[in-house]
Each structure stands twice: as C-alpha cells, then as structure tokens.
Coordinates of C-alpha atoms in Angstrom, one line a residue:
Chain B
M12 CA -31.4 5.9 57.3
Q13 CA -30.1 2.6 58.2
E14 CA -32.8 1.1 55.5
I15 CA -31.8 3.1 53.0
F16 CA -28.1 2.2 53.6
N17 CA -28.5 -1.4 53.5
I18 CA -30.9 -1.1 50.1
F19 CA -27.9 0.2 48.5
V20 CA -25.0 -2.1 49.8
K21 CA -27.6 -4.8 49.4
S22 CA -28.4 -3.9 45.1
I23 CA -24.5 -3.8 44.6
F24 CA -23.4 -6.2 46.1
I25 CA -25.7 -9.2 47.1
D26 CA -28.7 -8.7 44.8
N27 CA -25.9 -7.8 41.4
M28 CA -27.6 -7.0 38.2
I29 CA -25.7 -8.7 36.8
F30 CA -24.2 -11.7 39.1
A31 CA -28.2 -12.6 40.1
Y32 CA -29.8 -10.6 37.7
F33 CA -28.4 -11.2 34.7
L34 CA -29.8 -7.9 33.6
G35 CA -27.6 -5.4 31.1
M36 CA -26.1 -9.1 29.7
C37 CA -26.1 -8.2 26.3
S38 CA -24.2 -4.6 26.8
Y39 CA -22.0 -6.3 29.6
L40 CA -20.5 -8.3 27.2
A41 CA -20.7 -6.0 23.9
V42 CA -19.0 -3.4 25.6
S43 CA -16.3 -4.5 27.7
K44 CA -13.6 -5.4 25.4
T45 CA -11.3 -2.0 26.9
V46 CA -11.9 -0.6 30.6
N47 CA -11.8 3.3 29.2
T48 CA -15.2 2.1 27.1
S49 CA -16.8 0.1 29.8
F50 CA -16.4 2.8 32.5
G51 CA -18.4 5.3 30.1
L52 CA -21.4 3.4 30.0
G53 CA -20.8 2.1 33.5
L54 CA -21.2 5.8 34.6
A55 CA -24.2 6.5 32.2
V56 CA -25.9 3.3 33.7
V57 CA -25.4 4.8 37.3
F58 CA -26.8 7.8 36.1
V59 CA -29.4 6.7 33.5
L60 CA -31.2 4.3 36.5
G61 CA -30.3 6.9 39.4
I62 CA -33.0 8.8 37.5
T63 CA -35.4 6.5 35.8
V64 CA -36.1 4.4 38.8
P65 CA -37.1 7.0 41.4
V66 CA -39.2 8.4 38.1
D67 CA -40.7 5.3 37.4
Y68 CA -41.2 4.8 41.1
L69 CA -43.9 8.2 41.5
L70 CA -45.2 7.1 38.3
N71 CA -46.6 4.0 39.8
K72 CA -47.4 4.8 43.2
Y73 CA -49.8 7.8 41.3
I74 CA -51.0 6.8 38.8
L75 CA -50.5 2.7 37.6
E76 CA -51.2 0.3 41.3
A77 CA -54.6 -0.4 42.6
G78 CA -56.1 2.4 44.1
A79 CA -53.2 5.0 43.4
L80 CA -55.5 7.3 41.6
S81 CA -58.0 7.9 44.2
W82 CA -56.3 11.2 44.5
L83 CA -58.6 12.2 41.9
G84 CA -61.7 11.6 43.8
E85 CA -63.8 8.3 44.9
D86 CA -64.7 7.4 41.3
F87 CA -60.8 6.4 40.5
A88 CA -60.5 4.8 44.2
E89 CA -61.3 1.7 42.3
V90 CA -58.8 1.8 39.4
D91 CA -56.1 -0.8 38.6
L92 CA -53.5 0.4 36.1
S93 CA -50.6 -2.1 36.7
F94 CA -51.1 -4.1 33.4
L95 CA -49.9 -1.0 31.6
S96 CA -46.7 -0.9 33.3
F97 CA -44.6 -2.9 31.0
I98 CA -45.5 0.4 28.5
M99 CA -45.6 2.7 30.7
F100 CA -42.0 2.0 32.2
I101 CA -40.4 2.0 28.2
A102 CA -41.8 4.9 27.2
V103 CA -40.2 6.6 30.8
I104 CA -36.8 4.9 30.2
A105 CA -36.8 6.2 26.0
S106 CA -37.8 9.6 27.4
M107 CA -35.7 10.4 30.1
V108 CA -32.7 8.5 28.3
Q109 CA -33.6 11.5 25.3
L110 CA -33.9 14.2 28.1
V111 CA -30.7 13.2 29.9
E112 CA -29.0 13.4 26.5
M113 CA -29.9 16.7 25.8
A114 CA -29.5 18.0 29.2
V115 CA -25.9 16.6 29.4
E116 CA -25.1 18.0 25.7
K117 CA -26.4 21.2 26.9
F118 CA -24.6 21.7 30.6
A119 CA -22.0 19.3 30.5
P120 CA -19.9 19.0 26.7
A121 CA -17.1 17.0 28.8
L122 CA -19.1 14.5 29.7
Y123 CA -21.7 13.5 27.1
N124 CA -18.4 13.6 24.8
S125 CA -17.3 10.7 27.3
L126 CA -21.0 9.7 27.7
G127 CA -22.2 10.4 24.4
I128 CA -22.3 7.4 21.8
F129 CA -23.8 5.1 25.3
L130 CA -26.5 7.3 26.0
P131 CA -29.6 6.2 23.3
L132 CA -27.9 2.5 23.8
I133 CA -28.6 2.8 26.8
A134 CA -32.7 2.8 26.4
V135 CA -32.7 -1.0 25.7
N136 CA -30.7 -2.2 28.1
C137 CA -32.5 -4.7 30.8
A138 CA -30.6 -3.5 34.0
I139 CA -32.9 0.2 33.1
L140 CA -36.1 -1.6 33.0
G141 CA -35.3 -4.1 35.2
G142 CA -34.3 -2.3 37.3
S143 CA -37.7 -0.7 37.4
L144 CA -39.4 -3.5 37.6
F145 CA -37.7 -4.6 40.7
M146 CA -38.5 -1.7 42.0
Q147 CA -42.2 -2.4 41.5
E148 CA -42.0 -5.8 42.6
R149 CA -40.4 -5.4 45.8
E150 CA -43.1 -2.3 46.7
Y151 CA -40.3 -0.2 48.1
E152 CA -42.0 2.4 50.8
T153 CA -40.7 5.7 49.8
I154 CA -38.8 6.9 47.2
A155 CA -35.5 7.8 48.8
E156 CA -35.2 3.7 49.3
A157 CA -36.2 3.7 45.4
T158 CA -33.6 5.9 44.6
S159 CA -31.1 4.1 46.8
F160 CA -31.8 0.8 45.0
G161 CA -31.5 2.4 41.7
V162 CA -28.1 4.2 42.1
G163 CA -26.5 0.8 44.2
S164 CA -27.6 -1.0 40.9
G165 CA -26.0 0.7 38.9
V166 CA -23.1 1.0 41.0
G167 CA -22.9 -2.8 40.8
F168 CA -23.6 -3.1 36.8
F169 CA -20.5 -0.5 36.7
L170 CA -18.0 -2.6 39.0
A171 CA -19.0 -5.4 37.4
I172 CA -17.9 -4.3 33.7
I173 CA -14.9 -2.7 34.4
G174 CA -13.8 -6.0 36.7
I175 CA -15.0 -8.3 33.4
A176 CA -13.0 -5.5 31.2
A177 CA -10.0 -5.1 33.1
I178 CA -9.9 -9.4 32.8
R179 CA -10.7 -9.1 29.0
E180 CA -7.8 -6.7 28.7
K181 CA -5.0 -8.7 30.3
I182 CA -6.6 -11.9 28.4
T183 CA -5.8 -11.2 25.2
Y184 CA -2.1 -11.8 26.2
S185 CA -3.2 -15.7 27.3
N186 CA -3.2 -18.9 25.2
V187 CA -6.7 -19.5 25.5
P188 CA -7.8 -22.4 23.2
A189 CA -9.0 -21.3 19.8
P190 CA -13.1 -22.4 20.1
L191 CA -13.1 -21.0 23.8
R192 CA -11.7 -17.5 22.1
G193 CA -13.6 -14.8 23.0
L194 CA -17.6 -15.2 23.9
G195 CA -17.0 -18.3 25.5
I196 CA -13.8 -17.3 28.2
T197 CA -15.6 -14.3 28.7
F198 CA -18.8 -16.4 29.5
I199 CA -17.2 -18.4 31.9
I200 CA -14.6 -15.7 33.7
T201 CA -18.2 -14.5 34.0
G202 CA -19.6 -17.3 35.8
L203 CA -16.4 -17.3 38.3
M204 CA -16.8 -13.8 38.7
G205 CA -19.9 -14.4 40.2
I206 CA -18.9 -17.4 42.2
A207 CA -17.3 -15.0 43.8
F208 CA -19.9 -12.4 44.5
M209 CA -22.2 -14.9 45.7
S210 CA -20.1 -14.7 49.1
F211 CA -21.7 -12.3 49.5
M212 CA -25.1 -13.9 49.7
G213 CA -24.4 -15.2 53.9
I214 CA -24.4 -11.5 54.8
K215 CA -27.6 -10.6 56.0
L216 CA -29.0 -7.1 56.2
Chain Z
M25 CA -45.7 -10.2 -19.3
S26 CA -43.3 -12.7 -18.5
E27 CA -43.2 -10.6 -15.1
A28 CA -47.2 -11.8 -14.6
V29 CA -46.4 -15.5 -15.7
K30 CA -43.1 -15.4 -13.3
Q31 CA -44.2 -18.7 -11.3
K32 CA -44.2 -17.2 -7.6
E33 CA -42.1 -18.0 -5.1
P34 CA -43.3 -21.2 -2.9
L35 CA -43.7 -21.1 0.7
F36 CA -41.0 -23.0 1.7
S37 CA -38.3 -22.1 -0.8
P38 CA -34.7 -23.2 -0.1
K39 CA -34.2 -19.4 1.4
N40 CA -37.0 -19.7 3.3
K41 CA -35.9 -22.7 4.6
K42 CA -32.5 -21.2 5.7
L43 CA -34.5 -18.7 7.3
I44 CA -35.5 -21.0 9.6
F45 CA -32.5 -23.2 10.2
N46 CA -29.8 -21.1 9.8
P47 CA -30.8 -19.6 13.6
L48 CA -30.7 -23.2 14.9
S49 CA -27.1 -23.4 14.6
K50 CA -24.6 -21.0 12.5
E51 CA -26.5 -18.1 13.3
N52 CA -27.7 -19.0 16.8
P53 CA -28.8 -16.1 18.5
I54 CA -27.4 -16.4 21.6
T55 CA -24.2 -18.6 20.8
V56 CA -22.9 -16.9 18.2
Q57 CA -24.8 -12.8 17.7
V58 CA -25.1 -12.7 21.4
L59 CA -28.5 -11.6 21.9
G60 CA -30.7 -11.9 24.4
I61 CA -28.5 -13.6 27.6
C62 CA -30.1 -11.8 29.6
S63 CA -33.9 -14.5 30.5
A64 CA -31.5 -16.6 29.0
L65 CA -29.8 -17.4 31.3
A66 CA -32.1 -15.6 34.7
V67 CA -35.0 -18.7 33.5
T68 CA -33.1 -21.6 33.2
A69 CA -32.6 -23.0 36.6
K70 CA -35.7 -26.0 35.6
L71 CA -37.2 -26.8 32.5
E72 CA -40.8 -25.9 32.9
P73 CA -40.4 -21.6 32.9
A74 CA -37.1 -22.3 30.2
F75 CA -40.2 -23.2 28.1
V76 CA -42.4 -20.8 28.5
M77 CA -40.7 -18.4 28.5
S78 CA -39.3 -20.0 25.3
V79 CA -42.4 -20.4 23.6
S80 CA -43.5 -16.8 24.9
V81 CA -40.4 -15.2 23.1
M82 CA -41.2 -17.4 20.1
A83 CA -45.2 -15.7 20.5
V84 CA -43.9 -12.1 20.6
L85 CA -40.9 -12.2 18.3
A86 CA -43.0 -13.8 15.2
A87 CA -46.2 -11.1 16.1
A88 CA -43.2 -8.3 16.5
N89 CA -41.6 -9.0 13.3
V90 CA -44.6 -9.2 11.6
I91 CA -46.3 -6.6 12.2
I92 CA -42.8 -4.2 11.8
S93 CA -43.1 -5.8 8.3
M94 CA -46.3 -4.7 7.4
L95 CA -45.6 -1.0 8.8
R96 CA -41.9 -1.0 7.6
N97 CA -42.8 1.5 4.8
T98 CA -44.8 3.7 6.8
I99 CA -42.0 3.9 10.0
P100 CA -40.4 7.5 9.6
S101 CA -36.3 6.0 10.2
R102 CA -36.0 8.7 13.1
I103 CA -38.5 7.6 15.6
R104 CA -38.1 3.6 14.5
I105 CA -36.9 2.9 18.1
I106 CA -39.4 3.9 19.8
V107 CA -42.5 2.7 17.6
Q108 CA -40.5 -0.9 17.9
L109 CA -40.5 -0.4 21.2
V110 CA -44.2 0.3 21.3
I111 CA -45.2 -2.6 19.5
V112 CA -43.2 -4.8 21.2
A113 CA -44.6 -3.5 24.4
A114 CA -48.1 -3.7 23.5
L115 CA -47.7 -7.6 22.4
V116 CA -45.8 -8.5 25.5
I117 CA -48.6 -7.4 27.9
L118 CA -51.0 -9.8 25.8
V119 CA -48.2 -12.9 27.2
D120 CA -47.6 -10.9 30.0
Q121 CA -52.2 -11.1 31.0
V122 CA -52.4 -14.1 29.4
L123 CA -49.4 -16.2 31.3
K124 CA -51.3 -15.2 34.6
A125 CA -54.6 -16.0 33.8
F126 CA -53.5 -19.2 32.3
A127 CA -50.4 -20.6 33.6
Y128 CA -49.8 -17.8 36.7
D129 CA -47.4 -20.3 38.8
V130 CA -44.8 -20.1 35.8
S131 CA -45.8 -16.3 35.9
K132 CA -45.1 -15.7 39.3
Q133 CA -41.3 -17.7 39.1
L134 CA -40.6 -15.9 35.4
S135 CA -41.7 -12.6 38.1
V136 CA -39.9 -9.6 35.8
F137 CA -38.1 -11.7 33.0
V138 CA -41.8 -11.2 31.2
G139 CA -41.5 -7.6 30.6
L140 CA -37.6 -7.8 30.0
I141 CA -38.7 -8.9 26.8
I142 CA -38.8 -5.5 25.4
T143 CA -35.9 -5.1 26.2
N144 CA -34.4 -8.3 25.6
C145 CA -32.0 -7.5 22.3
I146 CA -33.3 -10.7 20.5
L147 CA -36.8 -8.8 19.6
M148 CA -34.7 -5.0 19.0
G149 CA -31.7 -7.4 16.8
R150 CA -34.3 -8.7 14.5
L151 CA -36.4 -6.3 14.4
E152 CA -34.1 -3.4 12.7
A153 CA -31.9 -6.2 11.1
F154 CA -34.5 -8.3 9.4
A155 CA -37.7 -7.2 9.8
M156 CA -37.3 -3.7 8.4
G157 CA -36.1 -4.9 5.4
N158 CA -38.1 -7.9 4.6
K159 CA -41.6 -8.8 3.6
P160 CA -43.9 -10.0 6.0
W161 CA -43.7 -13.8 5.9
P162 CA -39.6 -14.3 5.0
A163 CA -40.3 -11.9 8.8
F164 CA -42.4 -14.9 10.1
L165 CA -40.1 -16.8 9.0
D166 CA -37.3 -15.1 10.5
G167 CA -39.1 -14.2 14.0
I168 CA -39.5 -18.0 14.0
G169 CA -36.7 -19.5 13.1
N170 CA -34.6 -17.2 16.4
A171 CA -37.1 -18.1 18.6
M172 CA -36.1 -22.2 17.7
G173 CA -32.3 -20.8 18.1
Y174 CA -33.2 -19.3 21.9
A175 CA -35.0 -21.7 23.0
W176 CA -33.0 -25.1 22.3
I177 CA -30.4 -23.3 24.0
L178 CA -32.7 -22.8 27.0
I179 CA -33.4 -26.1 26.9
T180 CA -30.5 -27.6 27.3
I181 CA -29.6 -25.3 29.8
A182 CA -32.5 -26.2 31.9
F183 CA -32.1 -29.8 31.0
V184 CA -28.6 -30.1 32.5
R185 CA -29.1 -27.7 35.4
E186 CA -32.5 -29.1 36.2
L187 CA -31.2 -33.0 35.9
F188 CA -28.0 -32.2 38.0
G189 CA -29.2 -29.3 40.8
S190 CA -32.1 -31.1 41.5
G191 CA -32.5 -34.4 40.0
T192 CA -35.5 -34.2 38.0
I193 CA -36.7 -33.2 34.6
W194 CA -39.8 -31.4 34.7
N195 CA -40.4 -32.4 38.3
Y196 CA -40.5 -35.8 37.3
P197 CA -37.8 -37.5 39.8
V198 CA -35.6 -39.2 38.0
M199 CA -32.2 -39.4 40.5
E200 CA -34.9 -41.1 43.4
N201 CA -36.2 -43.2 40.8
L202 CA -32.5 -44.7 39.0
G203 CA -32.2 -45.6 43.0
L204 CA -29.0 -42.8 42.8
Y205 CA -29.9 -41.8 46.1
D206 CA -29.9 -44.8 48.0
I207 CA -26.4 -45.7 46.6
G208 CA -25.0 -42.1 48.2
Y209 CA -25.4 -39.3 45.0
K210 CA -26.3 -36.1 45.6
N211 CA -27.4 -33.5 44.2
N212 CA -25.1 -30.7 43.1
G213 CA -26.4 -27.8 44.2
F214 CA -24.4 -25.7 42.7
M215 CA -26.1 -26.0 39.5
I216 CA -28.9 -24.2 40.7
L217 CA -27.1 -21.0 41.5
P218 CA -27.6 -18.2 39.0
P219 CA -23.3 -18.8 38.0
M220 CA -23.8 -21.9 36.8
A221 CA -25.6 -21.1 33.8
L222 CA -23.1 -19.0 32.4
I223 CA -20.9 -22.0 33.4
V224 CA -23.1 -24.2 31.3
V225 CA -23.1 -21.7 28.1
G226 CA -19.8 -20.9 28.0
I227 CA -19.2 -25.0 27.3
I228 CA -22.2 -25.4 24.7
I229 CA -20.1 -22.5 22.7
W230 CA -17.1 -24.4 23.4
I231 CA -18.4 -27.7 22.1
Q232 CA -19.8 -26.0 19.0
R233 CA -17.2 -23.6 17.9
S234 CA -14.9 -26.9 18.1
R235 CA -17.4 -28.1 15.7
D236 CA -17.6 -25.9 13.3
K237 CA -14.4 -23.8 13.2
E238 CA -15.7 -21.0 10.6
L239 CA -17.0 -19.6 14.4
V240 CA -13.9 -19.5 15.8
E241 CA -13.1 -16.2 16.7
E242 CA -9.6 -13.9 15.5
K243 CA -7.3 -13.4 17.6

C-alpha cells in the first residue's frame, strides 16, 4: 500500500509530466488561455490516463513482453512481441478514447458537455502515450501500481495546466515586451514553474 | 492540345523552394506553429541525441507525408486520424528498430521519446494540413522543410545547453581545452536540467520575433 502511495505522489510532483518530461506540451500551450477550458482538459487527461495505463499494462504483461504469451502453451513461451508495443498502445489509446467518449455521452451528459471537445484531442496527446511507454519502461510490478502511476501523472498534468492558465489570465494585464507576448512569455513562465517543481526532486520516496 | 504542351513544373520551382525554406524561419514548426514541443525539449541536454532525434523525425515525417499524400484520395475522411496513426506508428517502429541495431546507446538515452514521435504534433499537423491536400513531391518537400525547421531549433538548444551545461560540444571538451577551468570557470549545471530548455526556447522566440515584427502576437 505504501509503495502505491509513493508512486502516486512521485508521479505528481517529482516526475511531473510537464515539468520533468515535457509531455503533453502541445495541448498544454494551446488550451491554457483560460482556467475553465484547461480545467476540462486536465480532467479529461486524468480520466483517460487512469484508464489507458492499466489497460496497456495488461496488454504488455499478457501479450507483448518477452515470454508473456506462455499462457498459450509451451510453443509461445519464447515469443517476444515488444517491438509491436508502439502500434498496439496507440491503437488501444485511440479506441479507448472513442469508447470513453461514447460511454460518457450516454451515462453522464453533463460531464460530456464539459469534456466533450477535449476527448478526441487527447488521442494524440503525448502525455497519454508517454504514460503507457513510461509504465512499460519502469516495469511496475502490479496493476495497482500502474494505475496509481497513471492517475498520478494525470493529476500532475492537471495541476500544471491549471497553474499556467491562472497565470496567463493575469498576465494579459501586464506589460510584456511585444516580441515576447503570448508564446514566449508562456515558455519562460513554464520554465520558472519547472524550477519551482524541481525543489521536490530532493525528496526521496 | 495546349494542355499537353504545357510545360511541366520544374522540380525546384519557386513555389517548391518556399516549401523547404519557409519552415526554417517564418513558419517554423516549433517557434511559430507551436508543434512538436514535447520532444524538442526533452532530448536537448546533449547534441548527439538531439541530432539523432532530428534525423529520425525527418525520416518519419518525409516518408509519412509521401505515403499519406499518395493515399489521400482513398482514405475515407471519417477514419483518417486512425489511418494516419497506423502509418506513422509503423514507420516509427522501423526507426526504433534501426536505432536499436546501429546506435544502441543513443536509443537508450532517447528512451520513450522515439516512440513519442508517433504523437509528435508536427506529424499530425503536417499530415492534416498539407499531405491530405497535395501531391507526393510537394508533400515530400514540405516534410523535409518542416523537419529541417524542427532540427535547427533542436540543435541550437542542444548546442547552448551542452556548451554551458557540460562544457562540451558533441562530447569534445571545449571549455577544458580553452583552459577556462584553470581560471576558475565552472559549468552551469542548471543548463542540463529540464526547465532551462523551456527558457532557452523562450529566448529563441524572443530573438526571432524581435527581428521579424510580423510574428508578434496581437494583444
């Protein structure tokens, strides 16, 4: 249990998707103009990462890894399909996003209205595929650990995008040098936020 | 009859040249179109991975652009995203296997970022915006041009970060050979850390936009 909690905290603060690995930067920059929209996108990312990481974990463990197919019989024990992981993961992500979109539309129309436009965008968000690939590279032991990593990374992204959106709303009132306006200042602020987040690196879990 | 005599467009007509050279400055994928930031920042602590990453992106982008552009009339528009993803994923698997075979160390350093070429926004952006509506040859040029625009930003960032962060250029100890350490120079370890990449990009954007006033954003 302790281990699971550690992974959760670590993936939010120390291995933050945005500040430590720059994953999901494109949507982070494009959708962070107001707090409301970034809240929707952040929520959708938490949601989708929480679903796709465990699913990809199972896929990796029972189909792709070296020796993962041994449940099919002796003949398959040697098979190593890990080179297929990119294409399998992206297919799972694209179809899960589609499924989630349909389910949310049917069972929670209110949530769908707030997330709606962001869900399809998420299929091509690097943070989602990155989450699955990091999960594969770090070789988590159980599905619970993988899930807590997925949700934690999502929450990290959520915090980061809300933070930058709040700052950007305020910065429209400031007198930024013209060539730096918009994109440039956003990069520099993100860098400064990243430096702040780096203070968590000292914490050993 | 006149159509038959109509001169064929030369391979490097002014229009095609634009496709290659515009993305280097005015339509730079990173600093103007804001595409493909994720990988641009993560692999730039040293020159070598940055260079390998640029070459990989160039190969995938040019090939994907050509393939999609050849298929553009047969892909049903409703499922085009999936088709694009599958083609790109297949190409990235090829690149990944080649890297693992011939440049294993670099491929370890790049870790998941080779795989993330699949969701690199440059690819989807260019495929959607250009390859779906143009012939293979211009699409190829567009791919090369955008990858070059991506590459030079990557290499500039990596150059700055490696020079000031580790005091080397492509693992060649410049600062040591200049004898700067003897007179008290210290490497700035901060440059290697992730946040500095963002600030370096911010500064590049600043310089570019103060030279080219057209790019300045409206308030």
